[in-house]
């Protein structure tokens, strides 16, 4: 599996001593020229030593001792040369030396004056080397070269005798067929054994890097391939993201239905992740009910969208099950959240922890501020705006999918602050109301894009989903040290006449802060273009506030806001007049 994913090629390794033989299609495995050079050096050295021993021992009188000694010396020189080159051994050299060695063996047969002398056994060395280390095509090519050399040597020996037809009587053809046939069968055996060993190595590699239950990569395999992909992104200055997801309340499945049911659920989750990722992405089971996805060419926003899509589909997969499993995701991206795999995994884990703490079944982009808020220890930014900066970072991490909502929230926060001051709330209270204005729509993180961006009227079902966003927002902020803001956001779509949602509260049951958010939210929405309608203008929006004062909006808040707007208009007119006077003067 790992090899199929393309991360084992030695050319990608910065420690590789030279180009891979894959470049000229000679080696079947990732063997470098220096590695093959050392093997060939051993063969040449062994042949040289054995050849000298053969000359020293009693031998037939027809031996050409000078020729044989020169051949053995050439073998030893070749061995010394290959050892001396070491890591500098070029690929072309190790490609031609087996052919040179074959020619030396044929020459040794010729100098021994016997076509069946013991030197013929050295052809077996060539066969073993070729069929074990080389590709099948190259191995058969080298084998054919050896056969031709052997046949040519027999012919030369008979020509030297003065009669090329004597070989038939002497059984040379018989010897040639049996010997070359034996080499061919040995080659088949070696290729078969090599393939079986290769498959065994592949299975062992997969077993070491693959989760046996789901078939996905395990933590070891995921870390290995992620290192390679991150290095590629680093060299190309390309974005790269990690998702880490954990199944919510998975223990309930094991406790209520047994571990077999839990295993089946994990298989289903793994299958969903694997089938909903891109071809270039990689999914893994990191352990237990924790999964991860590696996303090359993906920034944090694209990774967040994928996490939301996976989360939604997983929730739907288990919606009809006795235990409706969901998943929380943490998102981390290179280079903004870390420059190494370990740093990105830590960042994604922290974001996952934040998603769990914020109510589960959600996705969170990593931010240093997120963890600080959840631990109740926001970073010290100085001044009265420390907590504001922290909460704004949290809002960014949990933002809805478009920039329009972010501008809307900032404007609502500003209007809310102005109203809170007009109602003479305390300084810290005003700051909290502003924060609530910025965060009031954070629950829309749970509303599908198809509803948020729908250009026409919403259906009853779609409107029902939209009405859930105050509760979703309250759940997101639960346990985050923002309990007061959580209550205000939950109630900011309630109405004094009791026709609001989600709890149909009436008048004094609704916090004044929620009433402020309602007016700010409505006014900003009426004076801004939306996909489903154009803005109605400020004058018309003020008329709408007056018309619905006492029913949809609190009269005190509407009156305070209108005073704020009138004063703003006066200030703008005075400033414009001052500018005109300055220009005319």
Coordinates of C-alpha atoms in Angstrom, one line a residue:
X1 CA 0.0 0.0 0.0
X2 CA 2.7 2.5 0.9
X3 CA 4.7 1.7 -2.1
X4 CA 1.6 2.2 -4.3
X5 CA 1.2 5.6 -2.8
X6 CA 4.5 6.5 -4.2
X7 CA 6.6 7.5 -1.3
X8 CA 9.3 4.8 -1.3
X9 CA 11.2 5.9 -4.4
X10 CA 14.8 6.6 -3.2
X11 CA 14.9 9.7 -5.5
X12 CA 12.7 11.5 -3.1
X13 CA 15.1 10.9 -0.2
X14 CA 17.6 13.6 0.6
X15 CA 19.9 11.0 1.9
X16 CA 19.9 9.0 -1.3
X17 CA 23.6 8.4 -2.4
X18 CA 22.8 8.6 -6.1
X19 CA 20.1 8.3 -8.7
X20 CA 17.9 5.2 -8.5
X21 CA 18.2 2.4 -11.0
X22 CA 14.5 3.0 -11.6
X23 CA 15.7 5.8 -13.8
X24 CA 17.0 3.3 -16.4
X25 CA 14.6 0.5 -15.6
X26 CA 17.4 -2.0 -14.6
X27 CA 16.6 -2.8 -11.0
X28 CA 13.3 -4.2 -9.9
X29 CA 13.6 -2.6 -6.4
X30 CA 14.9 0.6 -5.2
X31 CA 18.6 -0.4 -5.5
X32 CA 21.1 2.3 -6.0
X33 CA 24.2 1.9 -8.3
X34 CA 26.5 1.8 -5.2
X35 CA 24.5 -1.1 -3.8
X36 CA 24.7 -3.1 -7.1
X37 CA 28.3 -2.1 -7.5
X38 CA 29.2 -3.7 -4.2
X39 CA 27.4 -6.9 -5.2
X40 CA 29.3 -7.0 -8.5
X41 CA 32.6 -6.3 -6.7
X42 CA 32.1 -9.4 -4.6
X43 CA 31.3 -11.5 -7.8
X44 CA 34.4 -10.2 -9.6
X45 CA 36.6 -10.7 -6.5
X46 CA 35.3 -14.3 -6.0
X47 CA 35.8 -15.2 -9.7
X48 CA 39.3 -13.8 -9.7
X49 CA 40.4 -15.7 -6.5
X50 CA 38.8 -19.0 -7.7
X51 CA 40.4 -18.6 -11.1
X52 CA 43.9 -18.2 -9.6
X53 CA 43.3 -21.2 -7.4
X54 CA 42.2 -23.2 -10.5
X55 CA 45.4 -22.3 -12.3
X56 CA 47.6 -23.2 -9.3
X57 CA 45.9 -26.6 -8.9
X58 CA 46.6 -29.5 -11.3
X59 CA 44.8 -28.8 -14.6
X60 CA 44.5 -30.2 -18.1
X61 CA 47.5 -29.6 -20.4
X62 CA 45.4 -27.5 -22.8
X63 CA 45.0 -24.6 -20.4
X64 CA 46.3 -21.2 -21.6
X65 CA 47.8 -20.2 -18.2
X66 CA 48.8 -16.7 -19.4
X67 CA 45.4 -16.0 -20.8
X68 CA 43.6 -17.3 -17.7
X69 CA 45.9 -15.3 -15.3
X70 CA 45.2 -12.1 -17.2
X71 CA 41.5 -12.7 -17.0
X72 CA 41.7 -13.3 -13.2
X73 CA 43.7 -10.1 -12.9
X74 CA 41.1 -8.2 -14.9
X75 CA 38.4 -9.5 -12.5
X76 CA 40.3 -8.4 -9.4
X77 CA 41.0 -5.0 -10.9
X78 CA 37.3 -4.6 -11.7
X79 CA 36.4 -5.5 -8.1
X80 CA 38.9 -3.0 -6.7
X81 CA 37.5 -0.3 -9.1
X82 CA 33.9 -0.8 -8.0
X83 CA 34.9 -0.7 -4.3
X84 CA 36.9 2.4 -4.8
X85 CA 34.1 4.2 -6.6
X86 CA 31.8 3.5 -3.6
X87 CA 28.9 6.0 -3.5
X88 CA 30.2 7.6 -6.7
X89 CA 29.4 4.5 -8.8
X90 CA 27.5 5.7 -11.9
X91 CA 24.4 3.8 -13.1
X92 CA 25.8 3.2 -16.6
X93 CA 28.8 1.3 -15.1
X94 CA 26.8 -1.2 -13.1
X95 CA 24.5 -1.7 -16.2
X96 CA 27.4 -2.8 -18.5
X97 CA 29.6 -4.8 -16.0
X98 CA 27.4 -7.9 -16.0
X99 CA 27.8 -8.1 -19.8
X100 CA 31.6 -7.6 -19.4
X101 CA 31.6 -10.3 -16.7
X102 CA 29.8 -12.7 -19.1
X103 CA 32.4 -12.0 -21.8
X104 CA 35.2 -12.8 -19.3
X105 CA 33.6 -16.1 -18.4
X106 CA 33.4 -17.0 -22.1
X107 CA 37.0 -16.0 -22.5
X108 CA 38.0 -18.3 -19.6
X109 CA 36.2 -21.2 -21.3
X110 CA 38.1 -20.5 -24.5
X111 CA 41.5 -20.3 -22.6
X112 CA 40.7 -23.6 -20.8
X113 CA 40.2 -25.3 -24.2
X114 CA 37.1 -27.1 -22.9
X115 CA 33.5 -26.1 -23.5
X116 CA 32.5 -28.0 -20.4
X117 CA 35.2 -26.9 -18.0
X118 CA 34.5 -25.8 -14.4
X119 CA 34.6 -22.1 -15.6
X120 CA 31.2 -22.7 -17.2
X121 CA 29.7 -22.7 -13.7
X122 CA 30.4 -19.0 -13.5
X123 CA 27.5 -18.5 -15.9
X124 CA 25.3 -19.6 -13.0
X125 CA 26.5 -16.5 -11.1
X126 CA 25.4 -14.3 -13.9
X127 CA 22.0 -16.0 -14.0
X128 CA 21.4 -15.7 -10.2
X129 CA 22.4 -12.0 -10.3
X130 CA 20.3 -11.2 -13.4
X131 CA 17.1 -12.9 -12.3
X132 CA 17.3 -11.7 -8.7
X133 CA 18.4 -8.1 -9.1
X134 CA 17.2 -7.0 -12.6
X135 CA 13.8 -6.6 -14.1
X136 CA 12.5 -9.6 -16.0
X137 CA 13.2 -8.1 -19.4
X138 CA 16.7 -7.1 -18.6
X139 CA 17.4 -10.5 -16.9
X140 CA 16.3 -12.4 -20.0
X141 CA 18.4 -10.0 -22.2
X142 CA 21.5 -10.7 -20.1
X143 CA 20.7 -14.5 -20.1
X144 CA 20.3 -14.5 -23.9
X145 CA 23.7 -12.7 -24.1
X146 CA 25.3 -15.4 -22.0
X147 CA 23.8 -18.2 -24.1
X148 CA 25.1 -16.5 -27.3
X149 CA 28.5 -16.2 -25.7
X150 CA 28.5 -19.8 -24.7
X151 CA 27.5 -20.9 -28.2
X152 CA 30.1 -18.6 -29.8
X153 CA 32.8 -20.0 -27.5
X154 CA 32.0 -23.6 -28.5
X155 CA 32.1 -22.7 -32.2
X156 CA 35.5 -20.9 -31.7
X157 CA 36.9 -23.9 -29.9
X158 CA 35.8 -26.2 -32.8
X159 CA 37.1 -23.8 -35.4
X160 CA 40.4 -23.9 -33.5
X161 CA 40.4 -27.6 -33.9
X162 CA 40.1 -27.1 -37.7
X163 CA 36.6 -28.7 -38.0
X164 CA 33.4 -27.0 -37.0
X165 CA 31.3 -30.1 -37.4
X166 CA 33.2 -32.2 -34.9
X167 CA 31.0 -30.8 -32.1
X168 CA 28.1 -32.9 -33.3
X169 CA 30.1 -36.1 -32.7
X170 CA 31.5 -34.8 -29.4
X171 CA 28.1 -33.9 -28.0
X172 CA 28.6 -30.2 -27.9
X173 CA 25.1 -29.5 -29.0
X174 CA 23.9 -31.9 -26.3
X175 CA 25.9 -30.1 -23.7
X176 CA 24.8 -26.7 -25.0
X177 CA 21.1 -27.5 -24.8
X178 CA 21.2 -29.1 -21.3
X179 CA 23.4 -26.3 -19.8
X180 CA 21.4 -23.4 -21.2
X181 CA 18.2 -25.2 -20.4
X182 CA 19.3 -25.6 -16.8
X183 CA 20.2 -21.9 -16.6
X184 CA 16.8 -21.0 -17.9
X185 CA 15.0 -23.2 -15.4
X186 CA 17.1 -21.8 -12.6
X187 CA 16.2 -18.3 -13.8
X188 CA 12.5 -19.2 -13.6
X189 CA 12.9 -20.6 -10.1
X190 CA 14.8 -17.5 -9.0
X191 CA 12.2 -15.1 -10.4
X192 CA 9.4 -17.1 -8.8
X193 CA 11.2 -17.1 -5.4
X194 CA 12.0 -13.4 -5.8
X195 CA 8.4 -12.5 -6.5
X196 CA 7.1 -14.5 -3.5
X197 CA 9.7 -12.9 -1.3
X198 CA 8.7 -9.5 -2.7
X199 CA 5.0 -10.1 -2.0
X200 CA 5.8 -11.3 1.5
X201 CA 7.8 -8.1 2.1
X202 CA 4.9 -6.0 0.7
X203 CA 2.5 -7.8 3.1
X204 CA 4.8 -7.3 6.0
X205 CA 5.2 -3.6 5.1
X206 CA 1.4 -3.2 4.8
X207 CA 0.9 -5.0 8.1
X208 CA 3.3 -2.6 9.8
X209 CA 1.7 0.4 8.3
X210 CA -2.0 -0.6 7.9
X211 CA -4.8 -0.8 10.5
X212 CA -6.0 -4.5 10.3
X213 CA -9.6 -3.6 11.2
X214 CA -10.4 -0.8 8.7
X215 CA -7.7 -1.3 6.0
X216 CA -6.6 2.4 6.4
X217 CA -3.1 3.5 7.3
X218 CA -2.3 3.3 10.9
X219 CA -0.5 6.1 12.8
X220 CA 3.0 4.8 11.8
X221 CA 2.1 4.7 8.1
X222 CA 0.2 8.0 8.2
X223 CA 3.2 9.8 9.8
X224 CA 5.5 8.3 7.2
X225 CA 3.6 9.4 4.1
X226 CA 2.7 12.7 5.7
X227 CA 6.3 13.6 6.2
X228 CA 6.9 13.0 2.5
X229 CA 3.9 15.0 1.4
X230 CA 4.7 17.9 3.8
X231 CA 8.2 18.1 2.4
X232 CA 6.8 18.2 -1.1
X233 CA 4.5 21.1 -0.1
X234 CA 7.4 22.8 1.6
X235 CA 9.6 22.7 -1.5
X236 CA 6.7 23.9 -3.7
X237 CA 5.4 26.5 -1.3
X238 CA 2.0 24.9 -1.5
X239 CA -0.7 24.7 1.2
X240 CA -1.2 21.4 3.2
X241 CA -3.7 20.5 5.8
X242 CA -4.5 17.8 8.3
X243 CA -7.9 16.8 9.7
X244 CA -8.0 14.9 13.0
X245 CA -11.5 13.5 13.9
X246 CA -12.8 11.6 16.9
X247 CA -16.1 9.8 17.2
X248 CA -18.3 11.4 19.8
X249 CA -19.6 9.1 22.6
X250 CA -18.3 6.0 20.9
X251 CA -18.0 4.2 24.2
X252 CA -21.8 4.0 24.4
X253 CA -21.7 1.7 21.4
X254 CA -19.2 -0.7 22.9
X255 CA -21.0 -0.6 26.3
X256 CA -24.5 -1.1 25.0
X257 CA -24.0 -3.4 22.0
X258 CA -20.6 -4.9 22.4
X259 CA -17.2 -4.6 20.8
X260 CA -18.3 -6.3 17.6
X261 CA -20.9 -3.6 17.0
X262 CA -18.2 -1.0 17.7
X263 CA -15.8 -2.6 15.2
X264 CA -18.6 -2.5 12.5
X265 CA -19.2 1.1 13.3
X266 CA -15.4 1.9 12.9
X267 CA -15.4 0.1 9.5
X268 CA -18.4 2.1 8.4
X269 CA -16.6 5.4 9.4
X270 CA -13.4 4.3 7.7
X271 CA -15.3 3.5 4.5
X272 CA -17.1 6.9 4.6
X273 CA -13.9 8.8 5.0
X274 CA -12.1 6.8 2.3
X275 CA -14.9 7.2 -0.3
X276 CA -15.5 10.9 0.4
X277 CA -11.9 12.1 0.1
X278 CA -10.0 13.0 -3.1
X279 CA -7.7 10.6 -4.8
X280 CA -4.6 12.6 -3.6
X281 CA -5.8 12.6 0.1
X282 CA -4.9 9.9 2.6
X283 CA -7.1 8.6 5.4
X284 CA -5.8 6.8 8.5
X285 CA -7.0 5.4 11.7
X286 CA -4.8 6.8 14.4
X287 CA -6.1 4.5 17.2
X288 CA -9.3 3.8 19.0
X289 CA -12.1 5.9 17.4
X290 CA -9.7 8.6 16.2
X291 CA -9.1 9.1 12.5
X292 CA -7.0 11.6 10.4
X293 CA -6.9 12.8 6.9
X294 CA -3.9 14.3 5.0
X295 CA -4.9 16.9 2.5
X296 CA -2.2 18.1 0.0
X297 CA -2.9 21.3 -1.9
X298 CA -5.5 22.4 0.6
X299 CA -5.6 25.5 2.8
X300 CA -7.4 25.7 6.2
X301 CA -10.7 27.0 4.7
X302 CA -10.9 24.2 2.1
X303 CA -10.0 21.7 4.8
X304 CA -12.7 23.1 7.1
X305 CA -15.3 22.7 4.3
X306 CA -14.3 19.1 3.8
X307 CA -14.5 18.5 7.5
X308 CA -18.0 19.9 7.6
X309 CA -19.1 17.8 4.7
X310 CA -17.7 14.6 6.3
X311 CA -19.2 15.5 9.6
X312 CA -22.7 16.0 8.0
X313 CA -22.5 12.7 6.1
X314 CA -21.3 10.8 9.0
X315 CA -24.2 12.1 11.2
X316 CA -26.6 11.0 8.4
X317 CA -25.0 7.6 8.2
X318 CA -25.8 6.8 11.8
X319 CA -29.0 8.9 12.2
X320 CA -31.2 5.8 12.2
X321 CA -29.0 3.8 14.5
X322 CA -29.8 3.3 18.2
X323 CA -26.8 5.4 19.0
X324 CA -26.6 8.3 16.6
X325 CA -22.8 8.6 16.3
X326 CA -21.3 11.9 15.3
X327 CA -17.7 13.1 14.8
X328 CA -15.8 16.2 15.9
X329 CA -12.9 17.5 13.7
X330 CA -9.8 19.6 14.3
X331 CA -8.2 21.4 11.4
X332 CA -4.5 22.5 11.1
X333 CA -2.7 23.8 8.1
X334 CA 0.9 24.3 6.9
X335 CA 2.4 26.8 7.2
X336 CA 0.1 28.9 9.4
X337 CA -0.3 26.4 12.2
X338 CA 3.0 24.5 12.1
X339 CA 6.0 23.6 10.0
X340 CA 6.4 19.9 10.9
X341 CA 4.1 16.9 11.0
X342 CA 4.3 16.7 14.8
X343 CA 3.5 20.4 15.2
X344 CA 0.5 20.1 12.8
X345 CA -0.8 17.0 14.6
X346 CA -0.6 18.8 17.9
X347 CA -2.4 21.8 16.5
X348 CA -5.1 19.6 15.0
X349 CA -5.5 17.7 18.3
X350 CA -5.9 21.0 20.2
X351 CA -8.5 22.1 17.7
X352 CA -10.3 18.7 18.1
X353 CA -10.2 19.2 21.9
X354 CA -11.8 22.6 21.4
X355 CA -14.5 21.0 19.2
X356 CA -15.3 18.5 21.9
X357 CA -15.4 21.2 24.6
X358 CA -17.7 23.4 22.5
X359 CA -20.4 20.7 22.4
X360 CA -19.1 18.0 20.0
X361 CA -20.3 17.3 16.4
X362 CA -18.5 20.3 15.0
X363 CA -15.3 21.3 13.2
X364 CA -12.8 23.8 14.6
X365 CA -9.8 25.4 12.8
X366 CA -6.8 25.6 15.1
X367 CA -6.1 28.9 16.8
X368 CA -3.9 29.6 19.9
X369 CA -6.8 31.6 21.2
X370 CA -9.2 28.7 21.1
X371 CA -7.3 26.7 23.7
X372 CA -6.8 29.8 25.8
X373 CA -10.5 30.5 26.0
X374 CA -11.4 26.9 26.9
X375 CA -8.9 26.8 29.7
X376 CA -10.1 30.1 31.0
X377 CA -6.7 31.7 30.6
X378 CA -6.8 34.0 27.6
X379 CA -3.5 35.4 26.5
X380 CA -2.5 38.8 27.9
X381 CA -2.8 41.3 25.1
X382 CA -2.9 44.3 27.4
X383 CA -5.7 46.8 28.2
X384 CA -9.5 46.3 28.3
X385 CA -9.5 44.6 24.9
X386 CA -7.7 41.4 25.8
X387 CA -10.8 39.3 26.1
X388 CA -12.3 40.9 23.0
X389 CA -9.3 39.9 20.9
X390 CA -9.5 36.3 22.2
X391 CA -13.2 35.9 21.5
X392 CA -12.8 37.4 18.0
X393 CA -10.2 34.7 17.3
X394 CA -12.6 32.1 18.5
X395 CA -15.3 33.6 16.2
X396 CA -12.9 33.4 13.3
X397 CA -12.1 29.7 14.0
X398 CA -15.9 28.9 14.1
X399 CA -17.0 31.3 11.3
X400 CA -19.7 30.4 8.9
X401 CA -18.4 29.8 5.4
X402 CA -18.6 33.2 3.8
X403 CA -17.0 36.6 4.5
X404 CA -20.4 38.4 4.3
X405 CA -21.5 36.9 7.6
X406 CA -18.2 38.1 9.2
X407 CA -18.9 41.7 8.1
X408 CA -22.5 41.4 9.3
X409 CA -21.4 40.2 12.7
X410 CA -18.9 43.1 13.1
X411 CA -21.6 45.6 12.2
X412 CA -24.1 44.1 14.6
X413 CA -21.5 44.2 17.3
X414 CA -20.9 47.9 16.7
X415 CA -24.7 48.7 16.7
X416 CA -25.1 46.7 19.9
X417 CA -22.4 48.6 21.6
X418 CA -24.0 52.0 20.7
X419 CA -27.4 50.9 22.0
X420 CA -25.9 49.5 25.2
X421 CA -24.2 52.9 25.9
X422 CA -27.4 54.7 25.0
X423 CA -29.2 52.6 27.6
X424 CA -26.5 53.6 30.1
X425 CA -25.2 50.1 30.8
X426 CA -21.9 49.8 32.6
X427 CA -18.6 49.9 30.7
X428 CA -17.8 46.2 31.1
X429 CA -21.4 45.4 30.4
X430 CA -21.2 47.3 27.1
X431 CA -18.1 45.4 26.1
X432 CA -19.9 42.1 26.7
X433 CA -22.9 43.2 24.7
X434 CA -20.5 44.1 21.8
X435 CA -19.0 40.6 22.0
X436 CA -22.5 39.1 21.9
X437 CA -23.2 41.1 18.8
X438 CA -20.0 39.8 17.1
X439 CA -20.9 36.2 18.1
X440 CA -24.7 36.3 17.7
X441 CA -24.8 34.3 14.4
X442 CA -22.1 31.8 15.4
X443 CA -24.8 29.1 15.5
X444 CA -25.1 29.3 11.7
X445 CA -22.1 27.0 11.6
X446 CA -24.7 24.2 11.8
X447 CA -26.9 25.5 9.0
X448 CA -26.1 24.1 5.5
X449 CA -24.7 26.4 2.8
X450 CA -27.6 25.5 0.6
X451 CA -30.0 27.3 3.1
X452 CA -27.7 30.2 3.9
X453 CA -27.2 31.0 0.3
X454 CA -30.6 30.2 -1.1
X455 CA -31.8 33.1 -3.3
X456 CA -35.5 32.5 -2.9
X457 CA -37.8 31.9 0.1
X458 CA -37.1 29.1 2.5
X459 CA -39.3 26.1 2.7
X460 CA -40.9 25.2 6.1
X461 CA -38.3 22.5 6.6
X462 CA -35.4 24.9 5.7
X463 CA -36.8 27.6 7.9
X464 CA -37.0 25.1 10.7
X465 CA -33.3 24.4 10.3
X466 CA -32.5 28.1 10.2
X467 CA -34.5 28.6 13.5
X468 CA -32.1 26.2 15.2
X469 CA -29.1 28.5 15.0
X470 CA -29.6 30.3 18.3
X471 CA -29.6 27.0 20.1
X472 CA -26.6 25.8 18.2
X473 CA -24.8 29.0 19.0
X474 CA -25.6 28.6 22.7
X475 CA -24.3 25.1 22.6
X476 CA -21.1 26.2 21.0
X477 CA -20.5 28.7 23.7
X478 CA -21.4 26.4 26.6
X479 CA -18.6 25.8 29.0
X480 CA -16.4 28.5 27.3
X481 CA -16.6 31.1 30.1
X482 CA -19.2 33.1 28.2
X483 CA -22.3 32.0 30.0
X484 CA -24.0 35.4 29.9
X485 CA -23.4 35.9 26.2
X486 CA -24.6 32.3 25.7
X487 CA -28.0 33.2 27.3
X488 CA -28.3 36.4 25.2
X489 CA -27.6 34.7 21.9
X490 CA -30.1 31.9 22.8
X491 CA -32.8 34.5 23.2
X492 CA -31.9 37.1 20.5
X493 CA -34.8 35.9 18.2
X494 CA -37.4 36.0 21.0
X495 CA -40.1 38.7 20.7
X496 CA -41.9 40.7 23.3
X497 CA -45.3 39.4 22.0
X498 CA -44.2 35.8 22.5
X499 CA -44.0 34.9 18.8
X500 CA -40.3 34.4 18.7
X501 CA -38.1 31.3 19.0
X502 CA -36.8 29.0 20.3
X503 CA -38.8 29.2 23.6
X504 CA -41.5 31.8 22.8
X505 CA -40.5 34.0 25.7
X506 CA -42.4 37.2 26.4
X507 CA -41.3 40.7 27.3
X508 CA -39.6 40.7 30.7
X509 CA -38.6 37.0 30.2
X510 CA -36.2 38.2 27.5
X511 CA -32.9 39.7 28.6
X512 CA -32.4 43.3 27.7
X513 CA -29.1 42.3 26.0
X514 CA -31.0 39.9 23.7
X515 CA -33.5 42.6 22.8
X516 CA -30.5 44.8 21.8
X517 CA -29.1 42.1 19.6
X518 CA -32.5 41.6 17.9
X519 CA -32.7 45.3 16.9
X520 CA -29.1 45.5 15.8
X521 CA -29.4 42.2 13.8
X522 CA -32.7 43.3 12.1
X523 CA -31.5 46.8 11.2
X524 CA -28.2 45.6 9.7
X525 CA -30.0 42.9 7.7
X526 CA -32.5 45.4 6.3
X527 CA -29.8 47.9 5.3
X528 CA -27.6 45.3 3.5
X529 CA -28.0 43.4 0.3
X530 CA -28.7 39.7 0.7
X531 CA -28.8 36.9 -1.8
X532 CA -32.5 36.7 -1.4
X533 CA -33.3 40.4 -1.6
X534 CA -31.8 43.9 -1.9
X535 CA -31.4 46.4 0.9
X536 CA -34.4 48.6 1.7
X537 CA -32.5 51.6 2.8
X538 CA -32.0 53.3 6.2
X539 CA -35.1 55.4 6.2
X540 CA -37.4 52.4 5.4
X541 CA -35.5 50.3 8.0
X542 CA -36.1 52.8 10.7
X543 CA -39.8 52.9 9.8
X544 CA -39.9 49.1 10.1
X545 CA -38.4 49.3 13.6
X546 CA -41.1 51.8 14.6
X547 CA -43.8 49.8 13.1
X548 CA -42.8 46.6 14.9
X549 CA -41.9 48.3 18.2
X550 CA -43.8 46.6 21.1
X551 CA -44.4 43.4 19.1
X552 CA -41.2 42.2 17.5
X553 CA -38.9 44.7 19.2
X554 CA -38.6 46.2 22.7
X555 CA -39.8 49.9 22.6
X556 CA -37.1 51.1 24.9
X557 CA -34.4 49.6 22.7
X558 CA -35.9 50.9 19.5
X559 CA -36.1 54.4 20.9
X560 CA -32.5 54.3 22.1
X561 CA -31.3 53.0 18.8
X562 CA -33.2 55.7 16.8
X563 CA -31.7 58.3 19.0
X564 CA -28.2 56.9 18.3
X565 CA -28.9 57.0 14.6
X566 CA -30.2 60.5 14.7
X567 CA -27.1 61.6 16.6
X568 CA -24.9 59.8 14.1
X569 CA -26.7 61.6 11.2
X570 CA -26.1 65.0 12.9
X571 CA -22.5 64.2 13.5
X572 CA -22.1 63.2 9.9
X573 CA -23.8 66.4 8.7
X574 CA -21.6 68.5 10.9
X575 CA -18.5 66.8 9.7
X576 CA -19.6 67.2 6.1
X577 CA -20.3 70.9 6.7
X578 CA -16.8 71.4 8.3
X579 CA -15.2 69.7 5.2
X580 CA -17.1 72.0 2.8
X581 CA -16.1 75.1 4.8
X582 CA -12.5 74.0 4.8
X583 CA -12.6 73.5 1.1
X584 CA -14.3 76.8 0.4
X585 CA -11.9 78.7 2.7

